[in-house]
Coordinates of C-alpha atoms in Angstrom, one line a residue:
M196 CA 0.0 0.0 0.0
L197 CA 1.3 3.4 -1.0
E198 CA -0.2 6.8 -0.2
W199 CA 0.0 9.6 -2.7
R200 CA -0.8 13.1 -1.5
V201 CA -0.8 16.4 -3.3
W202 CA -0.4 19.3 -0.8
D203 CA -2.3 22.5 -1.5
G204 CA -0.7 25.9 -1.7
L205 CA 2.9 26.8 -0.7
V206 CA 3.9 24.6 2.2
P207 CA 6.5 26.0 4.6
Y208 CA 9.6 23.9 4.6
E209 CA 9.6 23.4 8.3
T210 CA 6.0 22.2 8.2
A211 CA 6.7 19.6 5.6
L212 CA 9.9 18.5 7.3
A213 CA 8.1 17.9 10.6
A214 CA 5.3 15.9 8.9
M215 CA 7.9 13.9 7.0
E216 CA 9.8 13.1 10.2
E217 CA 6.6 11.9 11.9
R218 CA 5.6 9.8 8.9
V219 CA 9.0 8.1 8.5
A220 CA 8.9 7.1 12.2
R221 CA 5.5 5.6 11.7
I222 CA 6.6 3.7 8.5
A223 CA 9.6 2.3 10.4
A224 CA 7.3 1.2 13.2
G225 CA 5.0 -0.5 10.8
T226 CA 2.0 1.7 11.7
A227 CA 1.7 3.7 8.5
P228 CA 2.1 2.9 4.8
E229 CA 4.8 4.2 2.5
A230 CA 4.1 7.6 1.0
V231 CA 4.9 10.0 -1.9
W232 CA 4.1 13.6 -1.2
L233 CA 3.9 16.2 -4.0
L234 CA 4.2 19.9 -3.0
E235 CA 5.6 23.3 -3.5
H236 CA 7.6 25.5 -1.0
P237 CA 8.0 29.2 -0.6
P238 CA 11.4 30.4 -1.8
I239 CA 14.1 28.8 0.3
Y240 CA 17.7 27.5 0.0
T241 CA 18.5 24.2 1.7
A242 CA 22.0 23.0 2.6
G243 CA 22.7 19.3 2.4
T244 CA 25.3 17.4 4.4
S245 CA 28.0 18.3 1.7
A246 CA 27.2 22.0 1.4
R247 CA 30.1 24.4 1.2
A248 CA 29.8 27.9 2.7
E249 CA 31.3 29.5 -0.4
D250 CA 28.4 28.1 -2.5
L251 CA 25.9 30.3 -0.7
T252 CA 26.6 33.4 -2.8
D253 CA 23.7 35.6 -1.6
P254 CA 22.9 34.5 1.9
G255 CA 20.4 37.3 2.6
R256 CA 18.2 36.6 -0.4
F257 CA 16.0 33.8 0.9
P258 CA 15.8 31.8 4.2
V259 CA 18.5 29.1 4.5
H260 CA 17.6 25.7 6.1
V261 CA 20.3 23.2 7.0
A262 CA 18.7 19.9 5.9
G263 CA 19.7 16.4 6.9
R264 CA 19.6 15.1 3.3
G265 CA 22.6 14.3 1.2
G266 CA 23.9 16.8 -1.4
Q267 CA 24.9 20.4 -1.3
Y268 CA 22.9 23.7 -1.7
T269 CA 19.7 23.6 -3.6
Y270 CA 16.7 25.9 -4.1
H271 CA 13.0 25.2 -3.6
G272 CA 10.2 27.6 -4.6
P273 CA 7.0 28.1 -6.5
G274 CA 6.8 26.4 -9.8
Q275 CA 9.0 23.6 -8.7
R276 CA 7.5 20.2 -8.0
V277 CA 9.1 18.9 -4.8
V278 CA 8.6 15.1 -4.3
Y279 CA 9.1 13.6 -0.9
V280 CA 9.6 9.9 -1.1
M281 CA 9.1 7.8 2.0
L282 CA 9.8 4.2 1.1
D283 CA 10.7 1.2 3.3
L284 CA 14.0 -0.1 1.9
N285 CA 13.9 -2.9 4.4
T286 CA 11.3 -4.5 2.1
R287 CA 12.7 -3.1 -1.2
G288 CA 16.4 -4.1 -0.7
R289 CA 19.0 -2.2 1.4
D290 CA 20.9 -0.7 -1.5
V291 CA 21.3 3.1 -1.4
R292 CA 23.1 3.5 -4.7
R293 CA 20.4 1.5 -6.5
F294 CA 17.7 3.6 -4.8
V295 CA 19.3 6.8 -6.0
T296 CA 19.6 5.4 -9.5
A297 CA 15.9 4.4 -9.3
L298 CA 14.9 8.0 -8.4
E299 CA 16.9 9.2 -11.4
D300 CA 15.3 6.7 -13.7
W301 CA 11.9 7.8 -12.4
V302 CA 12.6 11.4 -13.3
I303 CA 14.0 10.4 -16.7
A304 CA 10.8 8.4 -17.4
T305 CA 8.7 11.4 -16.2
L306 CA 10.5 13.8 -18.5
A307 CA 10.1 11.4 -21.4
A308 CA 6.4 11.8 -21.2
F309 CA 7.0 15.4 -22.5
N310 CA 9.5 14.3 -25.1
V311 CA 12.4 15.6 -23.0
T312 CA 15.6 13.5 -22.9
G313 CA 16.9 13.5 -19.3
E314 CA 20.3 12.1 -18.7
R315 CA 22.5 11.2 -15.7
R316 CA 26.1 12.3 -15.4
A317 CA 28.9 10.4 -13.7
G318 CA 29.8 12.2 -10.4
R319 CA 26.7 14.5 -10.6
V320 CA 23.6 13.3 -8.9
G321 CA 20.4 14.5 -10.6
V322 CA 19.1 14.7 -14.1
W323 CA 20.4 16.9 -16.9
V324 CA 19.3 18.0 -20.4
V325 CA 21.6 18.9 -23.3
R326 CA 21.0 22.4 -24.7
P327 CA 21.8 22.4 -28.4
D328 CA 20.4 25.9 -28.6
R329 CA 23.3 27.2 -26.7
P330 CA 27.0 27.5 -27.6
P331 CA 29.2 24.6 -26.4
G332 CA 31.6 24.9 -23.6
A333 CA 35.2 26.1 -24.0
D334 CA 36.3 22.5 -24.3
G335 CA 33.8 21.8 -27.0
T336 CA 31.4 19.8 -24.9
P337 CA 27.7 20.5 -25.4
A338 CA 26.0 22.9 -23.1
E339 CA 23.7 21.3 -20.6
D340 CA 21.5 22.3 -17.7
K341 CA 20.1 20.6 -14.6
I342 CA 16.4 20.1 -14.5
A343 CA 16.0 17.9 -11.5
A344 CA 17.8 17.6 -8.2
I345 CA 17.9 14.5 -5.9
G346 CA 18.8 14.4 -2.2
V347 CA 17.8 11.6 0.2
K348 CA 18.3 10.5 3.8
L349 CA 17.6 7.2 5.4
R350 CA 16.5 6.4 8.9
R351 CA 16.1 2.8 9.9
W352 CA 16.2 2.1 6.1
V353 CA 13.2 4.3 5.5
S354 CA 13.8 7.1 3.0
F355 CA 12.9 10.7 3.2
H356 CA 13.5 13.9 1.4
G357 CA 13.6 13.0 -2.3
L358 CA 13.7 15.0 -5.5
S359 CA 12.6 18.2 -7.2
I360 CA 11.7 18.9 -10.9
N361 CA 11.8 22.4 -12.3
V362 CA 8.4 22.9 -14.0
E363 CA 8.2 26.8 -14.1
P364 CA 10.2 28.3 -11.2
D365 CA 11.8 31.7 -11.4
L366 CA 15.2 30.5 -12.6
S367 CA 16.9 33.7 -11.3
H368 CA 16.3 32.5 -7.8
F369 CA 19.0 29.9 -8.3
D370 CA 21.6 32.8 -8.7
G371 CA 22.0 33.0 -4.9
I372 CA 23.7 29.6 -4.7
V373 CA 26.0 27.4 -6.7
P374 CA 23.3 24.7 -7.3
C375 CA 24.6 21.3 -6.0
G376 CA 28.1 22.8 -6.1
I377 CA 28.4 22.8 -9.9
R378 CA 29.6 26.0 -11.4
D379 CA 30.1 25.0 -15.0
H380 CA 26.5 24.3 -15.9
G381 CA 23.1 26.1 -15.4
V382 CA 19.6 25.1 -14.5
T383 CA 16.5 24.9 -16.7
S384 CA 12.8 24.0 -16.4
L385 CA 10.2 22.4 -18.6
V386 CA 8.7 25.8 -19.4
D387 CA 12.2 27.2 -20.1
L388 CA 12.6 24.5 -22.7
G389 CA 9.5 25.8 -24.4
L390 CA 7.0 23.3 -23.2
P391 CA 3.6 24.5 -21.9
V392 CA 3.5 22.0 -19.1
T393 CA 1.5 22.5 -15.9
M394 CA 2.1 21.1 -12.4
A395 CA -0.9 18.8 -12.8
D396 CA 0.6 17.4 -16.0
V397 CA 3.9 16.6 -14.2
D398 CA 2.0 15.0 -11.3
L399 CA 0.2 12.6 -13.7
A400 CA 3.5 11.8 -15.4
L401 CA 5.2 11.2 -12.1
R402 CA 2.5 8.8 -11.0
A403 CA 2.5 6.8 -14.2
A404 CA 6.3 6.6 -14.3
F405 CA 6.5 5.6 -10.6
D406 CA 4.3 2.6 -11.2
D407 CA 6.3 1.6 -14.3
V408 CA 9.8 2.2 -12.9
I409 CA 9.7 1.6 -9.2
G410 CA 6.3 0.0 -8.4
A411 CA 3.6 0.8 -5.9
S412 CA 4.6 -2.1 -3.6
P413 CA 7.7 -4.2 -2.9
A414 CA 6.2 -7.1 -4.8
A415 CA 5.8 -4.9 -7.9
A416 CA 9.1 -3.0 -7.6
S417 CA 10.7 -3.6 -11.1
L418 CA 14.1 -2.4 -9.9
D419 CA 14.1 -4.6 -6.8
L420 CA 14.8 -1.6 -4.5

């Protein structure tokens, strides 16, 4: 059994974090089902466990929250679909690397529903898109932008935090940080790529891709998480 929930409005980060902490404890205790929550936050920068102080380039711009997830600095805000994924890896296989790969595969399959080719990059967690409409880098490599970030934490082998997909955020809000510590590439969104995609469209694609890639229950998990 898996609960899907779409939160209304802009959910304060602290509110969502407290609810997620409580839910993860209940999943670990066997008193609540796994859950996937879809929401948006007011503008905020979050610092993961690998965040570097120099990557917060405009500390007074938005509130900064030190998060317990993996990764570095990231931005959350309106127009970005944040997906909190609370799955019990005790029943899906205790393999963190495979779990992160599965989340990337889930995003890639979601983007494919809009004819967007998402790709992973060695050493860079998240999902990227090549930008042939932009000049290549100084070394001749194609320009590319990040469209989805991933940062997870495990407690008693239950996951929380998760991923974010840029649907139509204000991309200038990313200027206050070095997103995920990567200076050589930018960020993009589905709308920035020229696609008239709504949040509801993305939610439907996420749900369909989850069932296909990960599975709604351990027995159906195609990646044996």
